[in-house]
Amino acid sequence: MSETGLLRAPREILFGAGAVDALGRVVARLGQRVLVCTDDYLAGAAPGRRTLAALRTAGLDVHMLTTAFPELPKANVEETIALARAYRPDVVVGLGGGSCIDLAKLVALGLSHPGPLDAFYGEKGVPGPVLPLVAVPTTAGTGSEVTPVAVLGDPERELKVGISSRELIPWAAVCDPVLTHGAPPHVTAYAGIDALAHAIEAYCTTRAQSVDAVADRIFTGANALTDGFALQAVELLAGGLRGALADEPAGRAATMQGSLAAGLAFGTAGTAAAHALQYPLGARTKTPHGLGVGLLLPFVMRFIMPASETRLAAVATAMGAGDTPADAIDAVRTLAHDLGLPSSLEAIGVQPEEIAPMARQAVGIDRLIRNSPRPLDAGDAEAILAAALHGDLERLDLTTPETQR
Ligand SMILES: NC(=O)c1ccc[n+]([C@@H]2O[C@H](COP(=O)([O-])OP(=O)(O)OC[C@H]3O[C@@H](n4cnc5c(N)ncnc54)[C@H](O)[C@@H]3O)[C@@H](O)[C@H]2O)c1
Ligand SMILES: [Fe+2]
């Protein structure tokens, strides 16, 4: 039987040093009145200045909102939509990390469809096309510049919520690695390891089975068209992240191309257990998304090993780190260590009694849990978290019941 494939992406992706200087030409095709969503810091720094210069040189009418907050609280989004409405833009530009790009997606959505944000939560809530969006990432990264999802924090929900829709895929992504030059080490490390987790999880998810099964899904599972991007991302990130941390231009470029490729892979395939487990971890410890995902990733890789031996061996090869699943796990742990990530949940203040409730919350996130190549229940999630609590991979039992083989 031939393989099944599905891939969704922006209409145009411009990548390379100096790409931001062409932003005006890209945006001018979409309209005259341009709203830029960013944060205070980036507005005053080189990315904000270069973005404004590029848009103004193209003769566009530009308004910049600098209201984005990290991790995107819902009130922050609502306030920005209200400010944006007064300007009546033709096109919305998201300039920044995942928080700013996700804010731009939600502003484009809020300006196009009336209704409270919670009406759009989940995978079926967005009623139709939104204002055209152009994403300009300054971290490498969440991949949000090419994905169909925006994530926000709602104080009425224990965990962060996602809005997923084909309509939220930016019209264009303009990816200039120079915009990441000078970013502080913790921003580089957390965003970079998140990208690696996107690539590895997208490559190892349950596979898309048939055209019929994928045609209407937002996240399809690994498939013939996402696999190439996932492995390319693993290779670029494993090769580039240490250089990016040292602020070397070649490492910055490889890391941005890697996070872009990872976004193309997971934006259709989806992610899985490392992401599900990070949601309750992030909510309790208030640690950034990338820190939690990167800390948990080796433990999740060890858990899925019995179901993903061939895939994890290919990850090891792509990382240039051997050819066995254990080599892949070692290489990810070493990279996370070199990037300065904590190696245990204890180190970020998690108490043993928090493990069971976090495990229960994580397995409730069905859209991510169903992607795990080795099925996991609350007991399995607890075992993963208990091993991560002490930073001890050997605690994870690798035997699988016959029914799962
Ligand atoms: N939509 C998606 O597909 C997707 C995927 C993964 C994560 N996310 C979301 O993205 C958010 C995290 O995004 P992030 O990791 O990019 O961080 P971020 O956008 O939250 O930014 C973190 C900090 O880094 C700063 N920063 C960004 N670029 C910089 C630069 N070039 N130089 C100096 N400082 C810079 C910002 O000003 C901010 O203070 C979370 O809300 C997460 O849930 C979204
Ligand atoms: Fe992520």
Tab-separated table of C-alpha atoms and ligand atoms in Angstrom:
chain	number	residue	atom	x	y	z
A	1	MET	CA	0.000	0.000	0.000
A	2	SER	CA	1.372	3.463	-0.845
A	3	GLU	CA	1.923	5.998	1.916
A	4	THR	CA	-0.523	8.757	2.835
A	5	GLY	CA	0.549	12.381	2.980
A	6	LEU	CA	-0.798	15.790	3.903
A	7	LEU	CA	1.112	19.040	4.276
A	8	ARG	CA	-0.131	22.556	4.991
A	9	ALA	CA	2.021	25.644	4.757
A	10	PRO	CA	1.945	29.403	4.078
A	11	ARG	CA	1.696	30.453	0.420
A	12	GLU	CA	5.169	31.887	0.630
A	13	ILE	CA	8.178	31.396	2.899
A	14	LEU	CA	11.120	33.726	2.477
A	15	PHE	CA	14.214	32.593	4.361
A	16	GLY	CA	17.714	34.010	4.743
A	17	ALA	CA	19.880	36.820	6.079
A	18	GLY	CA	18.290	40.102	4.999
A	19	ALA	CA	14.826	38.620	4.391
A	20	VAL	CA	13.251	41.224	6.703
A	21	ASP	CA	14.322	43.986	4.305
A	22	ALA	CA	11.985	42.460	1.681
A	23	LEU	CA	9.031	42.423	4.098
A	24	GLY	CA	7.451	45.520	2.559
A	25	ARG	CA	7.315	43.872	-0.872
A	26	VAL	CA	5.615	40.787	0.560
A	27	VAL	CA	3.089	42.745	2.642
A	28	ALA	CA	2.267	45.271	-0.108
A	29	ARG	CA	0.615	42.446	-2.098
A	30	LEU	CA	-1.950	42.082	0.684
A	31	GLY	CA	-3.015	45.639	1.441
A	32	GLN	CA	-2.047	49.174	2.379
A	33	ARG	CA	-2.913	49.441	6.086
A	34	VAL	CA	-0.563	47.251	8.117
A	35	LEU	CA	-0.876	46.431	11.799
A	36	VAL	CA	2.284	45.063	13.443
A	37	CYS	CA	1.804	43.066	16.668
A	38	THR	CA	4.934	42.824	18.796
A	39	ASP	CA	6.195	43.470	22.331
A	40	ASP	CA	7.807	46.467	23.986
A	41	TYR	CA	11.329	45.119	23.902
A	42	LEU	CA	11.356	44.055	20.248
A	43	ALA	CA	9.683	47.295	19.104
A	44	GLY	CA	12.653	49.315	20.380
A	45	ALA	CA	15.331	46.828	19.281
A	46	ALA	CA	16.761	45.983	15.844
A	47	PRO	CA	13.870	43.677	14.777
A	48	GLY	CA	11.292	46.459	15.367
A	49	ARG	CA	13.382	49.142	13.666
A	50	ARG	CA	14.146	46.997	10.603
A	51	THR	CA	10.513	45.905	10.264
A	52	LEU	CA	9.218	49.487	10.373
A	53	ALA	CA	11.864	50.639	7.894
A	54	ALA	CA	11.021	47.827	5.451
A	55	LEU	CA	7.279	48.507	5.603
A	56	ARG	CA	7.634	52.301	5.306
A	57	THR	CA	10.093	52.039	2.420
A	58	ALA	CA	7.387	50.144	0.539
A	59	GLY	CA	5.041	53.125	1.086
A	60	LEU	CA	2.717	51.309	3.495
A	61	ASP	CA	0.625	52.877	6.254
A	62	VAL	CA	1.923	51.200	9.436
A	63	HIS	CA	0.601	51.030	12.993
A	64	MET	CA	2.538	49.113	15.643
A	65	LEU	CA	1.008	47.638	18.825
A	66	THR	CA	3.565	46.612	21.439
A	67	THR	CA	1.172	44.863	23.805
A	68	ALA	CA	2.257	41.178	23.592
A	69	PHE	CA	3.043	39.468	26.894
A	70	PRO	CA	4.998	36.187	27.134
A	71	GLU	CA	2.703	33.122	27.146
A	72	LEU	CA	-0.209	35.337	26.056
A	73	PRO	CA	-2.860	35.877	28.777
A	74	LYS	CA	-6.410	36.070	27.348
A	75	ALA	CA	-7.010	39.626	28.678
A	76	ASN	CA	-3.904	40.736	26.804
A	77	VAL	CA	-5.331	39.331	23.560
A	78	GLU	CA	-8.770	40.934	24.069
A	79	GLU	CA	-7.231	44.316	24.828
A	80	THR	CA	-5.079	44.119	21.683
A	81	ILE	CA	-8.052	43.160	19.485
A	82	ALA	CA	-9.936	46.221	20.775
A	83	LEU	CA	-6.981	48.526	19.985
A	84	ALA	CA	-6.521	46.910	16.557
A	85	ARG	CA	-10.183	47.382	15.623
A	86	ALA	CA	-9.835	51.160	15.794
A	87	TYR	CA	-7.046	51.038	13.186
A	88	ARG	CA	-8.931	48.865	10.617
A	89	PRO	CA	-5.913	47.075	9.099
A	90	ASP	CA	-5.887	45.213	5.768
A	91	VAL	CA	-3.110	42.915	6.943
A	92	VAL	CA	-1.609	41.861	10.287
A	93	VAL	CA	2.118	41.257	10.825
A	94	GLY	CA	3.305	39.232	13.841
A	95	LEU	CA	6.873	40.206	14.794
A	96	GLY	CA	8.562	38.277	17.599
A	97	GLY	CA	8.595	34.912	19.304
A	98	GLY	CA	5.655	32.535	19.504
A	99	SER	CA	3.787	34.906	21.833
A	100	CYS	CA	3.793	37.817	19.337
A	101	ILE	CA	3.003	35.642	16.302
A	102	ASP	CA	0.177	33.890	18.162
A	103	LEU	CA	-1.147	37.304	19.225
A	104	ALA	CA	-1.153	38.429	15.573
A	105	LYS	CA	-3.076	35.267	14.624
A	106	LEU	CA	-5.678	35.953	17.308
A	107	VAL	CA	-5.980	39.625	16.334
A	108	ALA	CA	-6.555	38.634	12.682
A	109	LEU	CA	-9.177	36.179	13.936
A	110	GLY	CA	-10.851	38.628	16.336
A	111	LEU	CA	-11.068	41.343	13.668
A	112	SER	CA	-12.644	38.949	11.180
A	113	HIS	CA	-15.204	37.168	13.374
A	114	PRO	CA	-17.204	38.598	16.264
A	115	GLY	CA	-17.527	36.570	19.422
A	116	PRO	CA	-15.652	35.835	22.622
A	117	LEU	CA	-12.311	34.071	22.201
A	118	ASP	CA	-13.527	30.932	23.956
A	119	ALA	CA	-15.972	30.360	21.081
A	120	PHE	CA	-12.924	29.565	18.927
A	121	TYR	CA	-11.126	27.104	21.279
A	122	GLY	CA	-10.261	23.658	19.958
A	123	GLU	CA	-10.018	22.434	16.376
A	124	LYS	CA	-13.398	23.351	14.933
A	125	GLY	CA	-14.163	26.796	16.357
A	126	VAL	CA	-12.880	29.150	13.637
A	127	PRO	CA	-15.787	29.870	11.278
A	128	GLY	CA	-13.900	31.018	8.162
A	129	PRO	CA	-11.026	33.015	6.636
A	130	VAL	CA	-9.294	35.681	8.703
A	131	LEU	CA	-7.383	38.835	7.714
A	132	PRO	CA	-4.153	37.988	5.870
A	133	LEU	CA	-1.254	37.403	8.221
A	134	VAL	CA	2.487	37.698	7.730
A	135	ALA	CA	4.747	36.200	10.404
A	136	VAL	CA	8.272	37.413	11.138
A	137	PRO	CA	9.886	35.213	13.808
A	138	THR	CA	12.612	36.545	16.101
A	139	THR	CA	13.090	33.278	17.990
A	140	ALA	CA	13.941	29.878	16.520
A	141	GLY	CA	11.531	28.678	17.585
A	142	THR	CA	8.028	27.708	17.965
A	143	GLY	CA	7.390	27.299	14.237
A	144	SER	CA	4.261	29.409	14.727
A	145	GLU	CA	5.161	31.261	11.498
A	146	VAL	CA	3.927	28.216	9.554
A	147	THR	CA	1.525	26.399	11.895
A	148	PRO	CA	-2.290	26.433	12.154
A	149	VAL	CA	-2.369	27.002	15.925
A	150	ALA	CA	-2.292	29.839	18.453
A	151	VAL	CA	-1.896	29.165	22.191
A	152	LEU	CA	-3.135	31.452	24.968
A	153	GLY	CA	-3.613	31.485	28.730
A	154	ASP	CA	-7.188	31.605	30.042
A	155	PRO	CA	-7.413	32.182	33.838
A	156	GLU	CA	-10.677	30.210	33.880
A	157	ARG	CA	-8.884	27.099	32.597
A	158	GLU	CA	-6.173	25.257	34.499
A	159	LEU	CA	-4.118	24.665	31.357
A	160	LYS	CA	-3.245	26.851	28.369
A	161	VAL	CA	-5.666	26.499	25.471
A	162	GLY	CA	-5.132	26.193	21.745
A	163	ILE	CA	-7.105	27.507	18.789
A	164	SER	CA	-6.317	25.404	15.731
A	165	SER	CA	-7.545	26.012	12.208
A	166	ARG	CA	-6.220	26.004	8.654
A	167	GLU	CA	-7.335	29.664	8.590
A	168	LEU	CA	-4.643	30.606	11.137
A	169	ILE	CA	-1.739	29.555	8.909
A	170	PRO	CA	0.027	32.798	7.989
A	171	TRP	CA	-0.233	33.865	4.330
A	172	ALA	CA	3.542	34.368	4.332
A	173	ALA	CA	6.465	33.752	6.679
A	174	VAL	CA	9.526	35.980	6.427
A	175	CYS	CA	12.342	34.261	8.314
A	176	ASP	CA	15.529	36.231	8.809
A	177	PRO	CA	18.032	34.539	11.130
A	178	VAL	CA	19.767	37.871	11.718
A	179	LEU	CA	16.744	38.904	13.800
A	180	THR	CA	17.762	36.253	16.348
A	181	HIS	CA	21.331	37.590	16.694
A	182	GLY	CA	21.985	38.784	20.217
A	183	ALA	CA	18.973	37.009	21.748
A	184	PRO	CA	19.813	35.978	25.339
A	185	PRO	CA	20.974	32.376	25.951
A	186	HIS	CA	17.823	31.295	27.819
A	187	VAL	CA	15.546	32.507	24.980
A	188	THR	CA	17.748	30.691	22.422
A	189	ALA	CA	17.920	27.503	24.487
A	190	TYR	CA	14.218	27.175	25.350
A	191	ALA	CA	12.986	28.033	21.864
A	192	GLY	CA	15.599	25.778	20.232
A	193	ILE	CA	14.910	22.693	22.312
A	194	ASP	CA	11.154	23.227	21.767
A	195	ALA	CA	11.842	23.091	18.027
A	196	LEU	CA	13.797	19.853	18.440
A	197	ALA	CA	10.868	18.383	20.390
A	198	HIS	CA	8.493	19.432	17.582
A	199	ALA	CA	10.661	17.612	15.057
A	200	ILE	CA	11.147	14.417	17.086
A	201	GLU	CA	7.535	14.198	18.228
A	202	ALA	CA	6.214	14.905	14.709
A	203	TYR	CA	8.471	12.164	13.326
A	204	CYS	CA	7.521	9.568	15.950
A	205	THR	CA	3.740	10.116	16.269
A	206	THR	CA	1.306	7.403	15.250
A	207	ARG	CA	1.249	7.317	11.458
A	208	ALA	CA	-1.537	8.635	9.264
A	209	GLN	CA	-3.318	5.529	7.985
A	210	SER	CA	-5.359	6.591	4.957
A	211	VAL	CA	-6.432	9.592	2.908
A	212	ASP	CA	-9.873	9.267	4.418
A	213	ALA	CA	-8.439	9.394	7.949
A	214	VAL	CA	-6.378	12.556	7.374
A	215	ALA	CA	-8.520	14.636	5.020
A	216	ASP	CA	-10.512	16.446	7.714
A	217	ARG	CA	-8.034	16.388	10.589
A	218	ILE	CA	-5.972	19.399	11.623
A	219	PHE	CA	-3.222	17.168	13.060
A	220	THR	CA	-2.851	13.946	11.093
A	221	GLY	CA	0.044	12.059	12.675
A	222	ALA	CA	3.390	11.505	10.956
A	223	ASN	CA	2.984	11.115	7.218
A	224	ALA	CA	4.894	10.781	3.972
A	225	LEU	CA	5.093	14.558	3.446
A	226	THR	CA	6.032	15.622	6.992
A	227	ASP	CA	8.766	13.032	7.618
A	228	GLY	CA	11.347	14.735	5.399
A	229	PHE	CA	10.916	18.096	7.131
A	230	ALA	CA	11.060	16.442	10.563
A	231	LEU	CA	14.366	14.685	9.912
A	232	GLN	CA	15.847	17.742	8.204
A	233	ALA	CA	14.885	19.754	11.297
A	234	VAL	CA	16.537	17.248	13.652
A	235	GLU	CA	19.746	17.417	11.633
A	236	LEU	CA	19.829	21.222	11.411
A	237	LEU	CA	18.974	21.762	15.081
A	238	ALA	CA	21.408	19.154	16.397
A	239	GLY	CA	24.124	20.703	14.243
A	240	GLY	CA	23.247	24.346	14.869
A	241	LEU	CA	21.970	24.861	18.395
A	242	ARG	CA	25.316	25.025	20.206
A	243	GLY	CA	26.535	27.596	17.687
A	244	ALA	CA	23.313	29.563	18.078
A	245	LEU	CA	23.856	29.651	21.847
A	246	ALA	CA	27.302	31.127	21.174
A	247	ASP	CA	25.601	33.647	18.830
A	248	GLU	CA	27.512	32.413	15.769
A	249	PRO	CA	25.718	33.432	12.528
A	250	ALA	CA	25.976	29.939	10.959
A	251	GLY	CA	24.438	28.348	14.068
A	252	ARG	CA	21.691	30.996	14.154
A	253	ALA	CA	20.831	30.323	10.497
A	254	ALA	CA	20.801	26.529	10.874
A	255	THR	CA	18.636	26.808	13.980
A	256	MET	CA	16.117	29.091	12.304
A	257	GLN	CA	15.894	26.854	9.241
A	258	GLY	CA	15.553	23.882	11.604
A	259	SER	CA	12.735	25.423	13.611
A	260	LEU	CA	10.972	26.357	10.366
A	261	ALA	CA	11.271	22.769	9.077
A	262	ALA	CA	10.065	21.462	12.447
A	263	GLY	CA	7.050	23.794	12.193
A	264	LEU	CA	6.230	22.458	8.731
A	265	ALA	CA	6.388	18.911	10.127
A	266	PHE	CA	4.403	19.328	13.337
A	267	GLY	CA	1.996	21.905	11.875
A	268	THR	CA	0.408	18.991	10.040
A	269	ALA	CA	1.600	15.870	11.904
A	270	GLY	CA	1.099	17.242	15.440
A	271	THR	CA	3.080	16.695	18.630
A	272	ALA	CA	2.510	14.198	21.424
A	273	ALA	CA	3.257	13.268	25.044
A	274	ALA	CA	6.163	15.631	25.800
A	275	HIS	CA	3.849	18.505	24.882
A	276	ALA	CA	0.884	17.051	26.809
A	277	LEU	CA	3.007	16.635	29.953
A	278	GLN	CA	4.421	20.166	29.673
A	279	TYR	CA	0.971	21.779	29.909
A	280	PRO	CA	0.319	20.892	33.602
A	281	LEU	CA	4.031	21.280	34.395
A	282	GLY	CA	4.076	24.811	32.968
A	283	ALA	CA	0.847	25.703	34.769
A	284	ARG	CA	2.240	24.605	38.169
A	285	THR	CA	5.830	25.760	37.942
A	286	LYS	CA	5.315	28.838	35.728
A	287	THR	CA	8.325	27.714	33.700
A	288	PRO	CA	8.558	28.482	29.962
A	289	HIS	CA	7.121	26.026	27.440
A	290	GLY	CA	10.519	25.126	25.941
A	291	LEU	CA	12.168	24.445	29.294
A	292	GLY	CA	9.506	21.904	30.251
A	293	VAL	CA	9.288	20.234	26.847
A	294	GLY	CA	13.082	19.943	26.616
A	295	LEU	CA	13.377	18.514	30.129
A	296	LEU	CA	10.663	15.910	29.489
A	297	LEU	CA	11.642	14.930	25.936
A	298	PRO	CA	14.325	12.276	26.758
A	299	PHE	CA	11.956	10.591	29.229
A	300	VAL	CA	9.152	10.465	26.677
A	301	MET	CA	11.597	9.125	24.068
A	302	ARG	CA	12.587	6.333	26.435
A	303	PHE	CA	8.916	5.539	27.131
A	304	ILE	CA	8.037	5.289	23.406
A	305	MET	CA	11.203	3.317	22.569
A	306	PRO	CA	9.505	-0.114	22.394
A	307	ALA	CA	7.059	1.269	19.804
A	308	SER	CA	9.474	3.543	17.886
A	309	GLU	CA	12.800	1.741	17.616
A	310	THR	CA	13.320	2.346	13.903
A	311	ARG	CA	12.200	5.958	14.062
A	312	LEU	CA	14.377	6.799	17.080
A	313	ALA	CA	17.345	5.110	15.398
A	314	ALA	CA	16.798	7.425	12.402
A	315	VAL	CA	16.732	10.390	14.810
A	316	ALA	CA	20.124	9.281	16.186
A	317	THR	CA	21.520	9.131	12.661
A	318	ALA	CA	20.106	12.569	11.797
A	319	MET	CA	21.755	13.949	14.940
A	320	GLY	CA	25.072	12.432	13.853
A	321	ALA	CA	25.090	10.548	17.135
A	322	GLY	CA	25.078	6.835	16.347
A	323	ASP	CA	22.319	4.566	15.089
A	324	THR	CA	20.325	3.216	18.032
A	325	PRO	CA	17.343	4.606	19.966
A	326	ALA	CA	19.538	4.855	23.070
A	327	ASP	CA	22.022	6.979	21.085
A	328	ALA	CA	19.205	9.389	20.172
A	329	ILE	CA	18.127	9.725	23.801
A	330	ASP	CA	21.711	10.270	24.977
A	331	ALA	CA	22.266	12.895	22.280
A	332	VAL	CA	19.108	14.818	23.251
A	333	ARG	CA	20.065	14.722	26.946
A	334	THR	CA	23.584	15.934	26.215
A	335	LEU	CA	22.291	18.727	23.987
A	336	ALA	CA	19.738	19.813	26.616
A	337	HIS	CA	22.521	19.841	29.219
A	338	ASP	CA	24.817	21.880	26.964
A	339	LEU	CA	21.993	24.378	26.444
A	340	GLY	CA	21.740	24.814	30.214
A	341	LEU	CA	18.388	23.114	30.762
A	342	PRO	CA	17.658	21.613	34.200
A	343	SER	CA	17.863	17.814	34.133
A	344	SER	CA	15.176	16.944	36.684
A	345	LEU	CA	11.765	18.151	37.817
A	346	GLU	CA	13.160	18.400	41.360
A	347	ALA	CA	15.484	21.108	40.106
A	348	ILE	CA	12.488	23.306	39.159
A	349	GLY	CA	10.727	22.775	42.477
A	350	VAL	CA	8.271	19.961	41.662
A	351	GLN	CA	7.220	17.948	44.745
A	352	PRO	CA	6.535	14.172	44.597
A	353	GLU	CA	2.860	14.644	45.511
A	354	GLU	CA	2.335	16.797	42.401
A	355	ILE	CA	3.187	13.940	40.027
A	356	ALA	CA	-0.143	12.093	40.107
A	357	PRO	CA	-2.373	15.158	39.512
A	358	MET	CA	-0.119	16.364	36.696
A	359	ALA	CA	-0.246	12.921	35.077
A	360	ARG	CA	-4.052	12.907	35.209
A	361	GLN	CA	-4.270	16.365	33.634
A	362	ALA	CA	-1.812	15.451	30.862
A	363	VAL	CA	-3.653	12.316	29.764
A	364	GLY	CA	-6.825	14.410	29.550
A	365	ILE	CA	-5.322	16.284	26.570
A	366	ASP	CA	-6.621	13.787	24.060
A	367	ARG	CA	-5.496	15.621	20.889
A	368	LEU	CA	-1.852	15.137	21.949
A	369	ILE	CA	-2.063	11.861	23.863
A	370	ARG	CA	-3.709	10.006	20.972
A	371	ASN	CA	-0.597	10.766	18.865
A	372	SER	CA	1.727	8.807	21.145
A	373	PRO	CA	3.132	5.796	19.269
A	374	ARG	CA	3.049	3.829	22.536
A	375	PRO	CA	-0.387	4.298	24.138
A	376	LEU	CA	-0.164	5.886	27.559
A	377	ASP	CA	-2.575	6.062	30.467
A	378	ALA	CA	-2.373	8.005	33.723
A	379	GLY	CA	-0.132	5.324	35.273
A	380	ASP	CA	2.338	5.567	32.374
A	381	ALA	CA	2.319	9.368	32.529
A	382	GLU	CA	3.038	9.119	36.261
A	383	ALA	CA	5.955	6.762	35.586
A	384	ILE	CA	7.428	9.219	33.046
A	385	LEU	CA	7.074	12.141	35.463
A	386	ALA	CA	8.443	10.107	38.414
A	387	ALA	CA	11.556	9.241	36.395
A	388	ALA	CA	11.903	12.898	35.347
A	389	LEU	CA	11.440	14.011	38.975
A	390	HIS	CA	14.807	12.508	39.851
A	391	GLY	CA	16.321	12.886	36.383
A	392	ASP	CA	16.726	9.107	36.242
A	393	LEU	CA	15.920	7.528	32.856
A	394	GLU	CA	16.624	4.003	34.136
A	395	ARG	CA	13.499	4.164	36.293
A	396	LEU	CA	11.325	3.840	33.198
A	397	ASP	CA	10.156	0.333	32.466
A	398	LEU	CA	10.644	-0.544	28.803
A	399	THR	CA	8.447	-3.642	28.713
A	400	THR	CA	5.177	-3.269	26.829
A	401	PRO	CA	2.116	-5.449	27.142
A	402	GLU	CA	1.739	-7.950	24.253
A	403	THR	CA	-1.348	-6.096	23.022
A	404	GLN	CA	0.687	-2.985	22.252
A	405	ARG	CA	3.415	-4.703	20.268
B	1	LIG	N1	1.594	28.567	17.594
B	1	LIG	C1	2.470	27.599	17.666
B	1	LIG	O1	2.605	26.810	16.715
B	1	LIG	C2	3.282	27.457	18.914
B	1	LIG	C3	4.176	26.378	19.047
B	1	LIG	C4	4.941	26.280	20.220
B	1	LIG	C5	4.812	27.254	21.223
B	1	LIG	N2	3.920	28.293	21.066
B	1	LIG	C6	3.762	29.363	22.066
B	1	LIG	O2	4.810	30.302	21.863
B	1	LIG	C7	5.117	30.944	23.096
B	1	LIG	C8	6.603	30.886	23.354
B	1	LIG	O3	7.258	31.530	22.296
B	1	LIG	P1	8.831	31.803	22.296
B	1	LIG	O4	9.553	30.652	22.911
B	1	LIG	O5	9.182	32.185	20.930
B	1	LIG	O6	9.007	32.996	23.329
B	1	LIG	P2	8.169	34.345	23.538
B	1	LIG	O7	7.532	34.802	22.291
B	1	LIG	O8	7.282	34.137	24.726
B	1	LIG	O9	9.328	35.369	23.919
B	1	LIG	C9	10.105	35.196	25.110
B	1	LIG	C10	10.946	36.454	25.360
B	1	LIG	O10	11.975	36.512	24.394
B	1	LIG	C11	12.090	37.841	23.899
B	1	LIG	N3	12.646	37.802	22.545
B	1	LIG	C12	12.056	37.284	21.431
B	1	LIG	N4	12.896	37.408	20.377
B	1	LIG	C13	14.028	38.009	20.827
B	1	LIG	C14	15.243	38.424	20.209
B	1	LIG	N5	15.497	38.202	18.911
B	1	LIG	N6	16.168	39.040	20.986
B	1	LIG	C15	15.945	39.235	22.307
B	1	LIG	N7	14.823	38.865	22.950
B	1	LIG	C16	13.861	38.259	22.215
B	1	LIG	C17	10.687	38.396	23.969
B	1	LIG	O11	10.713	39.810	24.014
B	1	LIG	C18	10.173	37.760	25.253
B	1	LIG	O12	10.511	38.549	26.375
B	1	LIG	C19	4.290	30.236	24.149
B	1	LIG	O13	3.136	31.009	24.401
B	1	LIG	C20	3.936	28.913	23.506
B	1	LIG	O14	2.750	28.374	24.023
B	1	LIG	C21	3.185	28.402	19.918
B	2	FE	FE	6.307	23.326	21.520
